[in-house]
Coordinates of C-alpha atoms and ligand atoms in Angstrom, one line a residue:
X1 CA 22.0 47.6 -18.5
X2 CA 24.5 47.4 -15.4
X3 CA 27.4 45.5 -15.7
X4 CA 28.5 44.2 -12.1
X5 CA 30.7 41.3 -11.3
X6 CA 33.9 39.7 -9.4
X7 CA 36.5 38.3 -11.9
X8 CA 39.8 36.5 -10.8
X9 CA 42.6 36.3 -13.8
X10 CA 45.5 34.0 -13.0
X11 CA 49.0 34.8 -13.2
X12 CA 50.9 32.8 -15.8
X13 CA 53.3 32.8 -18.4
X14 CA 52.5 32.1 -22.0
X15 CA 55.5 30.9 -24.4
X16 CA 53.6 29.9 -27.9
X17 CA 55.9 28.8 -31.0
X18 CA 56.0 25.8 -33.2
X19 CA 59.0 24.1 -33.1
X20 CA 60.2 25.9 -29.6
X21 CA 59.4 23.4 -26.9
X22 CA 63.1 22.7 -26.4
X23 CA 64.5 26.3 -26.2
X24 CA 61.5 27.8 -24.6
X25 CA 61.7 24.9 -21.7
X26 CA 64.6 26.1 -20.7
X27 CA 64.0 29.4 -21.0
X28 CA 60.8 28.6 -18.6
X29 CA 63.0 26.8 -16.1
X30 CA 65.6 29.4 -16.3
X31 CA 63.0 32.4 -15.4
X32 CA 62.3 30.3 -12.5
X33 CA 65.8 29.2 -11.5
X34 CA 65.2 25.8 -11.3
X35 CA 68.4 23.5 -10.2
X36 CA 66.7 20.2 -9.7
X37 CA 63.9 19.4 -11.7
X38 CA 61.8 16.1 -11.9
X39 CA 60.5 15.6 -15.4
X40 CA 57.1 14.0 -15.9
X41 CA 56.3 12.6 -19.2
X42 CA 54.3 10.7 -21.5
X43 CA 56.0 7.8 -22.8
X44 CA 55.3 8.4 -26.3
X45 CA 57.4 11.6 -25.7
X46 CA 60.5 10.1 -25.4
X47 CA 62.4 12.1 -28.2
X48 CA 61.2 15.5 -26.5
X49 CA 62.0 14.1 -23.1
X50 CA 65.5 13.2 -23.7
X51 CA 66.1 16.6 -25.1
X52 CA 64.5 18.6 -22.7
X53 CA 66.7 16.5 -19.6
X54 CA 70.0 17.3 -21.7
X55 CA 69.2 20.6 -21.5
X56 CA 67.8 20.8 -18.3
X57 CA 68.9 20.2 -14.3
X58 CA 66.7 16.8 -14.1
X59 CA 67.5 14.6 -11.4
X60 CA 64.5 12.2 -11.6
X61 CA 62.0 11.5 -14.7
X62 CA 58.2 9.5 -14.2
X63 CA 57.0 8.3 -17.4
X64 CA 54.2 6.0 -15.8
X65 CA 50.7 8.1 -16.6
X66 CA 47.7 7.0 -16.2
X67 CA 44.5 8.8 -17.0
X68 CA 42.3 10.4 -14.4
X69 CA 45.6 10.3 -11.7
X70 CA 45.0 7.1 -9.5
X71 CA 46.0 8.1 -6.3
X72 CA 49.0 5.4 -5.8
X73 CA 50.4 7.0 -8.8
X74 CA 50.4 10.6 -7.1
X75 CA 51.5 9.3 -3.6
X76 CA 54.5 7.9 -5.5
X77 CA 55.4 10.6 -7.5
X78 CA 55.0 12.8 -4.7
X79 CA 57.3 11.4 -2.7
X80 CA 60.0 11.0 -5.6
X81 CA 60.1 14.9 -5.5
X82 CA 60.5 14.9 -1.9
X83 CA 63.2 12.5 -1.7
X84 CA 65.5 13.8 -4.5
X85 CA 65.0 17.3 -3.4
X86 CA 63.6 18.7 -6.7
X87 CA 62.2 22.7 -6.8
X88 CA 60.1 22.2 -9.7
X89 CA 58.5 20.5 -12.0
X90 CA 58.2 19.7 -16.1
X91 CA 55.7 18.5 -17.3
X92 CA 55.3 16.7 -20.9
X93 CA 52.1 15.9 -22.5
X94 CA 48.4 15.4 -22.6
X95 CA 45.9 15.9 -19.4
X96 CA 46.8 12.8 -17.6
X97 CA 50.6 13.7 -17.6
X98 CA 49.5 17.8 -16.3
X99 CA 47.3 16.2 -13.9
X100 CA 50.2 14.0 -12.2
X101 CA 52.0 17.1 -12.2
X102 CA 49.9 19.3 -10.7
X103 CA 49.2 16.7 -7.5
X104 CA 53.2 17.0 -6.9
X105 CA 52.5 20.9 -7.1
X106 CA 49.6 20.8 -4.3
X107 CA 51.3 18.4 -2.3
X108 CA 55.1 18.6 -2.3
X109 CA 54.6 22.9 -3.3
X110 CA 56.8 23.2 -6.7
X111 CA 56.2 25.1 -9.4
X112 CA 55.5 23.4 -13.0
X113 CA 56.7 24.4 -16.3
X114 CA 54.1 22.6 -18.5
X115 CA 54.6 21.3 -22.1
X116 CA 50.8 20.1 -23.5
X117 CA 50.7 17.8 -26.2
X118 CA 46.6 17.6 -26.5
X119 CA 44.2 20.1 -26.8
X120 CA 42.5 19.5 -23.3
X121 CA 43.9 22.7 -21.4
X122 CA 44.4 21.6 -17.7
X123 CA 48.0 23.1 -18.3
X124 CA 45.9 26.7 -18.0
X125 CA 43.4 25.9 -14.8
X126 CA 44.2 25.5 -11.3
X127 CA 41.9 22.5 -11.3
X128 CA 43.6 19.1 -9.5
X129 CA 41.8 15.8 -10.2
X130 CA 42.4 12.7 -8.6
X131 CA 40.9 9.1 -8.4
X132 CA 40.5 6.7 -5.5
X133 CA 38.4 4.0 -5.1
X134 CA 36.5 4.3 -8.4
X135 CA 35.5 8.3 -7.0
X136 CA 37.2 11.2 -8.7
X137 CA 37.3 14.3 -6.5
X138 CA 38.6 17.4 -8.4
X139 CA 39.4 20.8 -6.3
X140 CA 40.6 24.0 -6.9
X141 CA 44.1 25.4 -5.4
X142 CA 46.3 28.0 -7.4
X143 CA 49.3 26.3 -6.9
X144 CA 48.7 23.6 -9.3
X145 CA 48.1 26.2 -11.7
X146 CA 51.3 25.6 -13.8
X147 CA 53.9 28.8 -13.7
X148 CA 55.1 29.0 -17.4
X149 CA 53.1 26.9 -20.6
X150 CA 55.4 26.1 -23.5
X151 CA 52.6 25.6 -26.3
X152 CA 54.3 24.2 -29.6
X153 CA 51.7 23.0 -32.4
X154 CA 54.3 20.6 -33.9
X155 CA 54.2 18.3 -30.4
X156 CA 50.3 17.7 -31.4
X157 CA 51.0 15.9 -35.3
X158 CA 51.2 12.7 -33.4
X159 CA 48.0 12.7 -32.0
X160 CA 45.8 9.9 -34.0
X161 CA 43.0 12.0 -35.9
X162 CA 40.5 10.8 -33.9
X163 CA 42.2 11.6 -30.7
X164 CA 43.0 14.9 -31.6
X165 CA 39.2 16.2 -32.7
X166 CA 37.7 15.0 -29.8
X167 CA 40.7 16.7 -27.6
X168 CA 39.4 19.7 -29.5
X169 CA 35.6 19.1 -28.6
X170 CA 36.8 19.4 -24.6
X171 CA 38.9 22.3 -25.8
X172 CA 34.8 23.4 -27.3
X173 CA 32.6 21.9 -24.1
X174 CA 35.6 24.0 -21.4
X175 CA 34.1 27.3 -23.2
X176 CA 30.4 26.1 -23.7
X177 CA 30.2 25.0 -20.4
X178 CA 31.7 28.5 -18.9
X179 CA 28.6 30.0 -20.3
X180 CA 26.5 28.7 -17.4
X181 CA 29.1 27.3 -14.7
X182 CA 29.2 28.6 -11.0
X183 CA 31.5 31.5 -11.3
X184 CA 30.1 32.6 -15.3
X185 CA 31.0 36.6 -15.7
X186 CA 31.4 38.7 -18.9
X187 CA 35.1 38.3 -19.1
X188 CA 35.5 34.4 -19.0
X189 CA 32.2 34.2 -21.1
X190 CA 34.2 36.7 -23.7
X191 CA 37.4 34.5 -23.9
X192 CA 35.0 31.7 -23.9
X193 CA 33.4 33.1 -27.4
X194 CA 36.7 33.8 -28.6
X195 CA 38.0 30.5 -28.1
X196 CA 35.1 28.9 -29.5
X197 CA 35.6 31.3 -32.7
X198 CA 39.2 29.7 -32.6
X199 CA 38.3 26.0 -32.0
X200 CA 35.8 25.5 -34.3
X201 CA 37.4 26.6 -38.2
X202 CA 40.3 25.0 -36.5
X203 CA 38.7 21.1 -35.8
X204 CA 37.2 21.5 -39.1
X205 CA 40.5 22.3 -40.8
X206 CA 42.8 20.1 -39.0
X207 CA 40.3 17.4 -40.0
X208 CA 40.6 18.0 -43.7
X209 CA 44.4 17.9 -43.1
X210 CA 46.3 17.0 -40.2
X211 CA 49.4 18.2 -41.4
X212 CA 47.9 22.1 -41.8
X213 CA 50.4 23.6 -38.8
X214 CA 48.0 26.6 -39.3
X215 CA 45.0 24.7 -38.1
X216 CA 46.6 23.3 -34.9
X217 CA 48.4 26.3 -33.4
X218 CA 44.9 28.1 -34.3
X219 CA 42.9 25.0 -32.1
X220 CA 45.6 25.4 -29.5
X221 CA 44.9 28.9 -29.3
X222 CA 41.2 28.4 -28.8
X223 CA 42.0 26.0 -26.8
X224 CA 44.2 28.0 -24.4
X225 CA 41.4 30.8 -24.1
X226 CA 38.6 28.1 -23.3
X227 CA 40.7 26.5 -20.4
X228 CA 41.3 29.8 -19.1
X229 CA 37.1 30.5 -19.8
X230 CA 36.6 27.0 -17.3
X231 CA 39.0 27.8 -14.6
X232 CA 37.8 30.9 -14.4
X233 CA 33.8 30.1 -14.6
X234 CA 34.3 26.6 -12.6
X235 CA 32.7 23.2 -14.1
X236 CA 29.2 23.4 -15.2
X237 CA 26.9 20.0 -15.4
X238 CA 28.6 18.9 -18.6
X239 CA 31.9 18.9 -16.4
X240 CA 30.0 17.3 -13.2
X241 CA 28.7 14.6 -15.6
X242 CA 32.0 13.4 -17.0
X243 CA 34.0 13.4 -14.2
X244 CA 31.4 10.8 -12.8
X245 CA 31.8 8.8 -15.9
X246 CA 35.4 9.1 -16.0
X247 CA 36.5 8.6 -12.2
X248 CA 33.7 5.8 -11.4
X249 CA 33.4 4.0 -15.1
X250 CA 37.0 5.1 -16.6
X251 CA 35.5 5.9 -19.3
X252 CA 38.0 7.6 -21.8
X253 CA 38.2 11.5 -20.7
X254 CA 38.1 13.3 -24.0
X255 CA 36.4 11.3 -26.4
X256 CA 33.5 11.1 -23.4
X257 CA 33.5 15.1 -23.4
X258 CA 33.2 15.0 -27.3
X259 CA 30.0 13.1 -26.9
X260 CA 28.0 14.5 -23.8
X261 CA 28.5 18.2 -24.8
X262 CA 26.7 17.5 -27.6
X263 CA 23.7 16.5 -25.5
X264 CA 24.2 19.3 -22.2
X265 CA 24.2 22.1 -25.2
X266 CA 20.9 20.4 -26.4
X267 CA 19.5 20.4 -22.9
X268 CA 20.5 23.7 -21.5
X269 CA 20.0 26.2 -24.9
X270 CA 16.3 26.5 -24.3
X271 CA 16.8 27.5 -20.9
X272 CA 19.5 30.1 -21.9
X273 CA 19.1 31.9 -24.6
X274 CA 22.3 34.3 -24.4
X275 CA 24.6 31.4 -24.6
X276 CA 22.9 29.5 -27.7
X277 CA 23.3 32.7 -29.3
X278 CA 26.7 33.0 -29.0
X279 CA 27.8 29.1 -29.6
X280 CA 25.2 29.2 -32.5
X281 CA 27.4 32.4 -33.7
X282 CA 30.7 30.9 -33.4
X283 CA 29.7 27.3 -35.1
X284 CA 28.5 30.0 -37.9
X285 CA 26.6 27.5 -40.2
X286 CA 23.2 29.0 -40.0
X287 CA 21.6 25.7 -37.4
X288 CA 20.7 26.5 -33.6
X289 CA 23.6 25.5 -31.0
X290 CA 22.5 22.3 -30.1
X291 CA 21.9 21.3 -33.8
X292 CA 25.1 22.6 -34.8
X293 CA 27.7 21.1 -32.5
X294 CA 25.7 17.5 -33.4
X295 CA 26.9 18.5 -37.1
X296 CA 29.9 19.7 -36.2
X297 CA 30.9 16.3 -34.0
X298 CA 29.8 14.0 -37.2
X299 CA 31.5 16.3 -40.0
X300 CA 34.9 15.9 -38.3
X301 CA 34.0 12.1 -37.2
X302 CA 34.1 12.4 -33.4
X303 CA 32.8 9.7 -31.3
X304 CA 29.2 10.1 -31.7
X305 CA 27.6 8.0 -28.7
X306 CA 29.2 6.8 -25.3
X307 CA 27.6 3.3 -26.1
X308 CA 30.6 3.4 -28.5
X309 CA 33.0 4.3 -26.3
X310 CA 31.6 1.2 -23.9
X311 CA 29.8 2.4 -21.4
X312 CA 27.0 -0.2 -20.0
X313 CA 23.3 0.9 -20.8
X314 CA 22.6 -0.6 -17.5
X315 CA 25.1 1.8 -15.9
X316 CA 22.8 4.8 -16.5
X317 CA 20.5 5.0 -13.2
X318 CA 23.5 4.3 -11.4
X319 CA 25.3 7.2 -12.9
X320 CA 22.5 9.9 -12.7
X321 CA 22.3 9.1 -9.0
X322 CA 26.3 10.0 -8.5
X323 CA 25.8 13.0 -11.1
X324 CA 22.3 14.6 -9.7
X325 CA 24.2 16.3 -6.1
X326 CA 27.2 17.7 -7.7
X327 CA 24.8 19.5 -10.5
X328 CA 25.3 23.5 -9.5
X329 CA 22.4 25.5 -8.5
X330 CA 23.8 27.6 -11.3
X331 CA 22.8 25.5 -14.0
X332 CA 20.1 27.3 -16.7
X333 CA 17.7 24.4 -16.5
X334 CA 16.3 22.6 -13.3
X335 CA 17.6 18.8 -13.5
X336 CA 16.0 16.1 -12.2
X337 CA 16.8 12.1 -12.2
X338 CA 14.4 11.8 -14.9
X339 CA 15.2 14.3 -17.3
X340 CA 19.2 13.7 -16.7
X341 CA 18.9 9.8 -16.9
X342 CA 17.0 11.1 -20.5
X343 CA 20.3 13.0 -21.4
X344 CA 22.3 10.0 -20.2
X345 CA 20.5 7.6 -22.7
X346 CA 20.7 9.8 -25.6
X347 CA 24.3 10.7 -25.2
X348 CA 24.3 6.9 -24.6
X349 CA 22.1 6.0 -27.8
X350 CA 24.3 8.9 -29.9
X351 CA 21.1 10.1 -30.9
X352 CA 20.3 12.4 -33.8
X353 CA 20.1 15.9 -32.6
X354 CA 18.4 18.8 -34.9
Ligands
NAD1 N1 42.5 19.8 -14.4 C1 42.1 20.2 -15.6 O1 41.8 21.4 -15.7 C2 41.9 19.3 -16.7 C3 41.5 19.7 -17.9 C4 41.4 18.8 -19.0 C5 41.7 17.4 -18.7 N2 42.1 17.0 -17.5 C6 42.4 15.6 -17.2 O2 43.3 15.2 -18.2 C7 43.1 13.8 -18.5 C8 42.8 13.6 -20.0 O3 43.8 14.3 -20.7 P1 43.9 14.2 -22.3 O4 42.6 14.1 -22.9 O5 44.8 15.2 -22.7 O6 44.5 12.7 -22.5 P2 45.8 12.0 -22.0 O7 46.8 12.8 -21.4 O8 45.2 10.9 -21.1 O9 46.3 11.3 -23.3 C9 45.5 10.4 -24.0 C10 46.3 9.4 -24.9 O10 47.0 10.2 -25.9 C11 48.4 10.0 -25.8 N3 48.9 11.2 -26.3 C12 48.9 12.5 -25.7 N4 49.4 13.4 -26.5 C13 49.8 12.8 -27.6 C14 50.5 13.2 -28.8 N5 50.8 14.5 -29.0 N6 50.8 12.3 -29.7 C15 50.5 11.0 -29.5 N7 49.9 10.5 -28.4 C16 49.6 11.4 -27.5 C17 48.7 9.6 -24.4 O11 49.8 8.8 -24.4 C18 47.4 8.8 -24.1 O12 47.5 7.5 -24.5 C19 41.9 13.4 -17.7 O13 42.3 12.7 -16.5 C20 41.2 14.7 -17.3 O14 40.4 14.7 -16.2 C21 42.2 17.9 -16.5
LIG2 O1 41.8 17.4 -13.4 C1 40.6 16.9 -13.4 O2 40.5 15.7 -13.6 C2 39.5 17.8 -13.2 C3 39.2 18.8 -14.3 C4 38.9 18.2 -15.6 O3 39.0 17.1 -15.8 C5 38.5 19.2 -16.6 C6 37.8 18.4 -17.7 O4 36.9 17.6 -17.4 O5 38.1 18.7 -18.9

């Protein structure tokens, strides 16, 4: 067999310790000699903020996030950085906060110290993502990519239980996806694997006890190496499909992940036979892939159907007509309307998959 192929790794910093966040902030804006910093933050993060701005040359702090970036927020955040002169950014909390963040970065050209307190990874991909007028457009441009992460397991024991498993399962569909995205080569498909070895003991343990500090820095670590698998592979048709049903139907981004994965995995592991191996590997409980991330979703009680998480039966056409351009060529199986409006109403319907 030849091996042949054209792999990108990104430059960033890595601090990982629970219980650091504080000290290795500052040690991140330090390295980068930050002297005016704008601090953008979750509001349920208010304990961490106020420590991190004592610490730390902030001269402005956002703590207005909204999920999937609407573009007013960005344009006004933006120009906040530009107007009090701030060289870089922090950035404190889950995806929505990172993604704020990382719109000042491509727009107003600071560098971001980011401080993740979920599991969904967009601190480690040069991914933007923005929403306007009920479309989400998401691009690539490295200097979003944020400079230093601070990971620190103990920011993630406030996340409500289901929150933080289905967090997790768009930590698992990041890697799965990578297996058959655009820009798939052996070395994002090998920290794929390895973060999926991580993630998935991890889910099940932090599910039998949230409070195991084991179990989360080990589904952080995963869930570091599967966001670095996706930025490096690119999104896949699980990726193309919830962006569509987060940007147009603001549907709820990581519970939606947790359920469509399941149903993608179900769909493309007949049509690629070297990925089911390796997912079916990882899961480690003797089903196929698509079987065992269905079991894996109900044993830790993630959302099991996006009827659930409210998204309108009648919404489906619609959807599959939004979703069926941006599907890459690269995908394992061919997808047409009718067989994706199939996936749609079974990942709709939650149904049984063996
Ligand atoms: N660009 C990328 O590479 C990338 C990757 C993943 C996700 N995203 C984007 O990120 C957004 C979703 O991010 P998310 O799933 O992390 O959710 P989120 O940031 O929207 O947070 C979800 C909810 O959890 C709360 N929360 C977050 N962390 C918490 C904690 N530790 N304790 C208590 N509450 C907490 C938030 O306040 C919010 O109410 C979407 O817009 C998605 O498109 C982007
Ligand atoms: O930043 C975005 O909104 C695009 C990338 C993204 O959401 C990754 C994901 O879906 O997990």
């Amino acid at each position: 067999m030849t091996i042949s192929f054209d792999h990108t790794a990104h430059d960033q910093r890595v601090l990982f310790g629970t219980g650091k966040a504080v000290a290795n902030t500052v040690v991140a804006l330090e390295s980068l000699g930050a002297k005016r910093v704008l601090l953008i933050a979750d509001a349920f993060a208010t304990v961490l903020s106020d420590a991190v701005a004592e610490l730390s040359p902030v001269v402005a702090r956002v703590h207005e996030i909204v999920q999937h970036v609407p573009i007013e927020n960005a344009t006004r955040t933006v120009a906040l950085a530009r107007e009090q002169g701030a060289d870089a950014v922090i950035t404190i909390g889950g995806g929505s906060s990172i993604g704020l963040a990382k719109i000042v970065a491509r727009d107003a050209g600071l560098p971001i110290v980011a401080v993740p307190t979920t599991f969904a990874g967009s601190e480690a991909t040069n991914v933007w993502g923005v929403t306007e007028a009920g479309r989400k457009t998401t691009g690539i441009d490295d200097k979003v990519l944020p400079k230093v992460i601070v990971y620190d397991a103990s920011l993630m024991a406030s996340l409500p239980g289901r929150l933080a498993v289905s967090s997790g399962l768009n930590a698992v569909a990041h890697a799965v996806d990578g297996f058959w995205s655009p820009r798939t080569d052996p070395i994002n498909r090998a920290m794929g694997t390895e973060g999926l070895r991580a993630l998935f003991p991890g889910l099940r343990a932090l599910h039998a006890d949230p409070e195991d500090i084991g179990a989360r820095e080990q589904t952080l670590y995963g869930a570091y190496l599967a966001a670095v698998a996706f930025a490096s592979a690119g999104s896949g048709m699980h990726h193309k499909i919830c962006h569509a049903l987060g940007g147009t139907y603001n549907m709820p981004h990581a519970e939606t992940h947790s359920v469509v994965i399941g149903y993608v995995t179900a769909f493309n592991a007949p049509y690629a036979s070297e990925a089911a191996e390796r997912l079916a590997a990882a899961i480690g409980d003797g089903r196929t892939a698509a079987a065992g991330i269905y079991a894996l979703r109900q044993g830790v009680e993630a959302p099991m159907s996006l009827k659930e998480l409210g998204f309108k039966e009648d919404h489906i056409s619609e959807a599959a007509g939004i979703i069926l351009p941006a599907i890459p060529p690269s995908n394992p199986r061919p997808v047409t309307r009718a067989n994706l409006e199939a996936l749609l109403r079974a990942a709709w319907a939650g149904d049984l998959i063996e």
